[in-house]
PDB file of C-alpha atoms in Angstrom:
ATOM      1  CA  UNK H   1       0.000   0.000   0.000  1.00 60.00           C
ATOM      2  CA  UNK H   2       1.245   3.943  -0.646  1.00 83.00           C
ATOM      3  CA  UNK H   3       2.708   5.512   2.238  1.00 81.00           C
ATOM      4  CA  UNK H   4       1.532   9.170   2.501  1.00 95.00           C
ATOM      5  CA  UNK H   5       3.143   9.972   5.501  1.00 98.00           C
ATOM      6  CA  UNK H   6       4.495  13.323   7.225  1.00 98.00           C
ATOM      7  CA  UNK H   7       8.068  13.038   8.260  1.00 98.00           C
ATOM      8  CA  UNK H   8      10.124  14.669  11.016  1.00 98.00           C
ATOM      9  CA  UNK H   9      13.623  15.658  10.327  1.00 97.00           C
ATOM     10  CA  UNK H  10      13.995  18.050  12.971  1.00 96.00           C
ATOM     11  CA  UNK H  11      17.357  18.795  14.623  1.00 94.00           C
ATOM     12  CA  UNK H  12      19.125  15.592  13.103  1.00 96.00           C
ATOM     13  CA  UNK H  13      20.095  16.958   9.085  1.00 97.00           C
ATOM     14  CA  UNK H  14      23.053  19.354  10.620  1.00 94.00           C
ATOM     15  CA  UNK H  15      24.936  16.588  12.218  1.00 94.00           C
ATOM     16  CA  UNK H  16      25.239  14.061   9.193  1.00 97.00           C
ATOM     17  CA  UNK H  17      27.735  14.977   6.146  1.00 96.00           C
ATOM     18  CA  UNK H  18      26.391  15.335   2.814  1.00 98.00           C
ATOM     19  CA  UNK H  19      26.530  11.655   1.643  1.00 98.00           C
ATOM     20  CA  UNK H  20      24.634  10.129   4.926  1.00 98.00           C
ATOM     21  CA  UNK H  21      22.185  13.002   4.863  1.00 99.00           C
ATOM     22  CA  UNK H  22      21.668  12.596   0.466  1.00 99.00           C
ATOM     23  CA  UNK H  23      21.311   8.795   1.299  1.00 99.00           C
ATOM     24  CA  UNK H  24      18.613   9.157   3.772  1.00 99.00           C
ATOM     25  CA  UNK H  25      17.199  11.443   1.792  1.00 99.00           C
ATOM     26  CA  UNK H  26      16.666   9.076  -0.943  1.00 98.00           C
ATOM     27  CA  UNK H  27      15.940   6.531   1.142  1.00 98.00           C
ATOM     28  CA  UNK H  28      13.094   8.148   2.953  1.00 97.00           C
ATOM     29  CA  UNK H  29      11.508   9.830  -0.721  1.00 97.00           C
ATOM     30  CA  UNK H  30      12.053   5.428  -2.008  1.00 96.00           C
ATOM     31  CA  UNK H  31       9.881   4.679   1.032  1.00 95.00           C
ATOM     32  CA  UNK H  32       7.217   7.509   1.167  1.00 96.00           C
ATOM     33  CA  UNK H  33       4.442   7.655  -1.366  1.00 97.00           C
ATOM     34  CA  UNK H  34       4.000  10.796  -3.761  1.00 97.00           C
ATOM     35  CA  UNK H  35       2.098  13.638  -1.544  1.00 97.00           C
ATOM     36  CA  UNK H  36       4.196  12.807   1.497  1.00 98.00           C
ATOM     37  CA  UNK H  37       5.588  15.993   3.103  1.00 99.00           C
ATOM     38  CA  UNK H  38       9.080  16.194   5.435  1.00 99.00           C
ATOM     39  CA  UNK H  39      10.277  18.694   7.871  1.00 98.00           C
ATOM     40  CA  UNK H  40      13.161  19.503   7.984  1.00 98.00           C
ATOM     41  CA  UNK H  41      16.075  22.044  10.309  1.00 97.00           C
ATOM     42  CA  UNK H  42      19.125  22.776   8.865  1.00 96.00           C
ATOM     43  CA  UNK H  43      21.934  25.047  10.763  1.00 91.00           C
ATOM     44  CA  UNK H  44      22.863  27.444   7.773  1.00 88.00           C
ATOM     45  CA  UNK H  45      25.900  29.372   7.048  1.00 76.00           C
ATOM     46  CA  UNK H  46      27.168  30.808   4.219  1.00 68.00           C
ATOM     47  CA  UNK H  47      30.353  32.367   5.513  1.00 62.00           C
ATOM     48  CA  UNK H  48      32.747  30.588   7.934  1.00 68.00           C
ATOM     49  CA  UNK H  49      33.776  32.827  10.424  1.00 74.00           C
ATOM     50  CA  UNK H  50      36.308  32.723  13.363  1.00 72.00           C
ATOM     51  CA  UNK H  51      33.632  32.998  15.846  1.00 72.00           C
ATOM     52  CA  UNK H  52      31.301  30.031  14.712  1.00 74.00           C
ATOM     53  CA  UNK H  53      33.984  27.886  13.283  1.00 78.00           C
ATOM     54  CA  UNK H  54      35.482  27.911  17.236  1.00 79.00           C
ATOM     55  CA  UNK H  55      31.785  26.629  17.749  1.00 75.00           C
ATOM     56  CA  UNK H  56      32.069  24.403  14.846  1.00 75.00           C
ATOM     57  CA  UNK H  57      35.185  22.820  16.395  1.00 80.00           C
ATOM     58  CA  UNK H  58      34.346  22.453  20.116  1.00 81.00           C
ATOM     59  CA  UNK H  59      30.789  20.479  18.700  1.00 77.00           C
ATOM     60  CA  UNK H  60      33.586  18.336  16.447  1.00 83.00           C
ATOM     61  CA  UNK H  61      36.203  17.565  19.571  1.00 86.00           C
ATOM     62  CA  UNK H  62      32.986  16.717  21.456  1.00 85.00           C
ATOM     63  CA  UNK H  63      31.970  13.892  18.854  1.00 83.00           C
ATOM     64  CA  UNK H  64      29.200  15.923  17.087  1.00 84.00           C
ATOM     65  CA  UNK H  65      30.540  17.220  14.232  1.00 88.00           C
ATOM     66  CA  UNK H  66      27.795  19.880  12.506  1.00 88.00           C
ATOM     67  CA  UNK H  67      28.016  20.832   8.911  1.00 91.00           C
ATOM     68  CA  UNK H  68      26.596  23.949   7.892  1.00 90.00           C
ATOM     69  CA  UNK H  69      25.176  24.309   4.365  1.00 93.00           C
ATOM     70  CA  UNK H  70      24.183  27.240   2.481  1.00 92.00           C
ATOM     71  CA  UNK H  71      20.491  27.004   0.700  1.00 92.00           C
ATOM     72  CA  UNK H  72      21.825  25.829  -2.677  1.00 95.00           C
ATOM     73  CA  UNK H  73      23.833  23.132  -0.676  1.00 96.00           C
ATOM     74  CA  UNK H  74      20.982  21.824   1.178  1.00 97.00           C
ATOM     75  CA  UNK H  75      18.464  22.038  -2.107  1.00 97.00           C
ATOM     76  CA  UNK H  76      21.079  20.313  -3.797  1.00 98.00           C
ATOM     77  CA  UNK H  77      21.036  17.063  -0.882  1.00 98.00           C
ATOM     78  CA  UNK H  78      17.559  16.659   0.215  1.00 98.00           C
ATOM     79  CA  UNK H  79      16.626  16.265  -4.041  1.00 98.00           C
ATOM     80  CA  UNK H  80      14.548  14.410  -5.496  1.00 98.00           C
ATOM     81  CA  UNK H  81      12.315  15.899  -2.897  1.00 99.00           C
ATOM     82  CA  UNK H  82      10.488  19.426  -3.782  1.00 99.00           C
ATOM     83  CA  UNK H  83      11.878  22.015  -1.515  1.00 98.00           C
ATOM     84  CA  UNK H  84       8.220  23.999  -0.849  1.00 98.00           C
ATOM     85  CA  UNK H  85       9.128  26.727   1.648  1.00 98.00           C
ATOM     86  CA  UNK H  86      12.551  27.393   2.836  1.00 96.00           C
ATOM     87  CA  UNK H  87      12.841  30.264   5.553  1.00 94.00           C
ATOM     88  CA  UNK H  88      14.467  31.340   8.652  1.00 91.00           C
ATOM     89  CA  UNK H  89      13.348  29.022  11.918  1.00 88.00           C
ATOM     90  CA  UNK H  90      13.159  32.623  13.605  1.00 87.00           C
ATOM     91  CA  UNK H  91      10.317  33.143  10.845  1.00 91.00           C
ATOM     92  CA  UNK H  92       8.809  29.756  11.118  1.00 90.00           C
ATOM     93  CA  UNK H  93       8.198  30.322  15.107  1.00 88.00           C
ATOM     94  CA  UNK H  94       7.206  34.032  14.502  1.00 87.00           C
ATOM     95  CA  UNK H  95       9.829  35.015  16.285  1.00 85.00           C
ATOM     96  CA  UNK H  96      12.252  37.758  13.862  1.00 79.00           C
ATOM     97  CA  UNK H  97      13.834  39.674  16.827  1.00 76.00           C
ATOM     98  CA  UNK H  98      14.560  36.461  18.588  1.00 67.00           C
ATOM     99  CA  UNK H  99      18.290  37.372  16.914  1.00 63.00           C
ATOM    100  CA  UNK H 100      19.367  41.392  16.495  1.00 65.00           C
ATOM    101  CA  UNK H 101      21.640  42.402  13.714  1.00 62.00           C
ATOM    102  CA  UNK H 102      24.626  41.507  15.268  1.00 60.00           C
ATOM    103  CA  UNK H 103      23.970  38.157  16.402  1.00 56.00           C
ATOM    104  CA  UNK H 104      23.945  37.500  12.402  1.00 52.00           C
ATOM    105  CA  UNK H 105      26.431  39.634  11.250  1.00 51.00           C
ATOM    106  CA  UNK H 106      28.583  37.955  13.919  1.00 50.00           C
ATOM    107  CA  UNK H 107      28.436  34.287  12.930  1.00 52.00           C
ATOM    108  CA  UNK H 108      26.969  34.437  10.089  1.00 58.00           C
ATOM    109  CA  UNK H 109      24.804  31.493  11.197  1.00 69.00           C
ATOM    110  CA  UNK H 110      21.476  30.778  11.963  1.00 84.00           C
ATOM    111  CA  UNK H 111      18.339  27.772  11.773  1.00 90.00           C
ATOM    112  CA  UNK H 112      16.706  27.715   8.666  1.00 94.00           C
ATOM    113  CA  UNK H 113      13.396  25.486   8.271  1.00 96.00           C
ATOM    114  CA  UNK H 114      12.214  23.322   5.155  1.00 98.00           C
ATOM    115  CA  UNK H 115       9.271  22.098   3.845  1.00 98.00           C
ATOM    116  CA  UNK H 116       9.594  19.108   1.324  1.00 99.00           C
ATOM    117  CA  UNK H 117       7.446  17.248  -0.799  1.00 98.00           C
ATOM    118  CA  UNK H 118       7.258  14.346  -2.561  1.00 98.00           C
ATOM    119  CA  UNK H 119       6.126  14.689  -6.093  1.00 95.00           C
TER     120      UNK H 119
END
């Protein structure tokens, strides 16, 4: 029987590299039938900077390595899904001034939320 499920991918996509996290991908749109929708959380960064790649580190000497990916990276490893909304997680949770203008300009590095669909 077709699987139109709803899938979860909620604080999990930032700790896998790109070929775990392009396999499951696959694997998951293999499994789910067309019309099935995933969320997903991605820590986003287009820049590297000094400040969040000492962050970036401490997670990696710690055993949780997290790869930031900028949104042409992350469209690129979640396909064949349908990326339907892409947008900040501040925006998801109505929350805009959770971060000022210098937390970002800082790090350069925030949550981002998708929406994906399988066609």
């Amino acid at each position: 029987s077709e699987r139109r499920v709803a899938i979860g991918c909620i604080g999990l996509a930032y700790f896998l590299d790109d070929a775990a996290l392009s396999g499951l991908m696959q694997a998951l749109y293999d499994w789910a039938a067309p019309g099935s929708s995933m969320a997903l959380s991605q820590a986003y960064g287009e820049i590297i900077t000094s400040n969040n790649q000492a962050a970036l580190d401490a997670f990696k000497r710690s055993g949780a390595e997290i790869f930031l990916r900028n949104e042409a990276e992350i469209r690129h490893i979640v396909a064949p899904w349908h990326v339907r909304e892409i947008k900040p997680l501040a925006t998801w949770l109505n929350m805009e001034n959770m971060l000022d203008e210098s937390d970002r300009s800082d790090g350069n590095a925030e949550m981002f939320g998708l929406i994906l669909e399988r066609m």
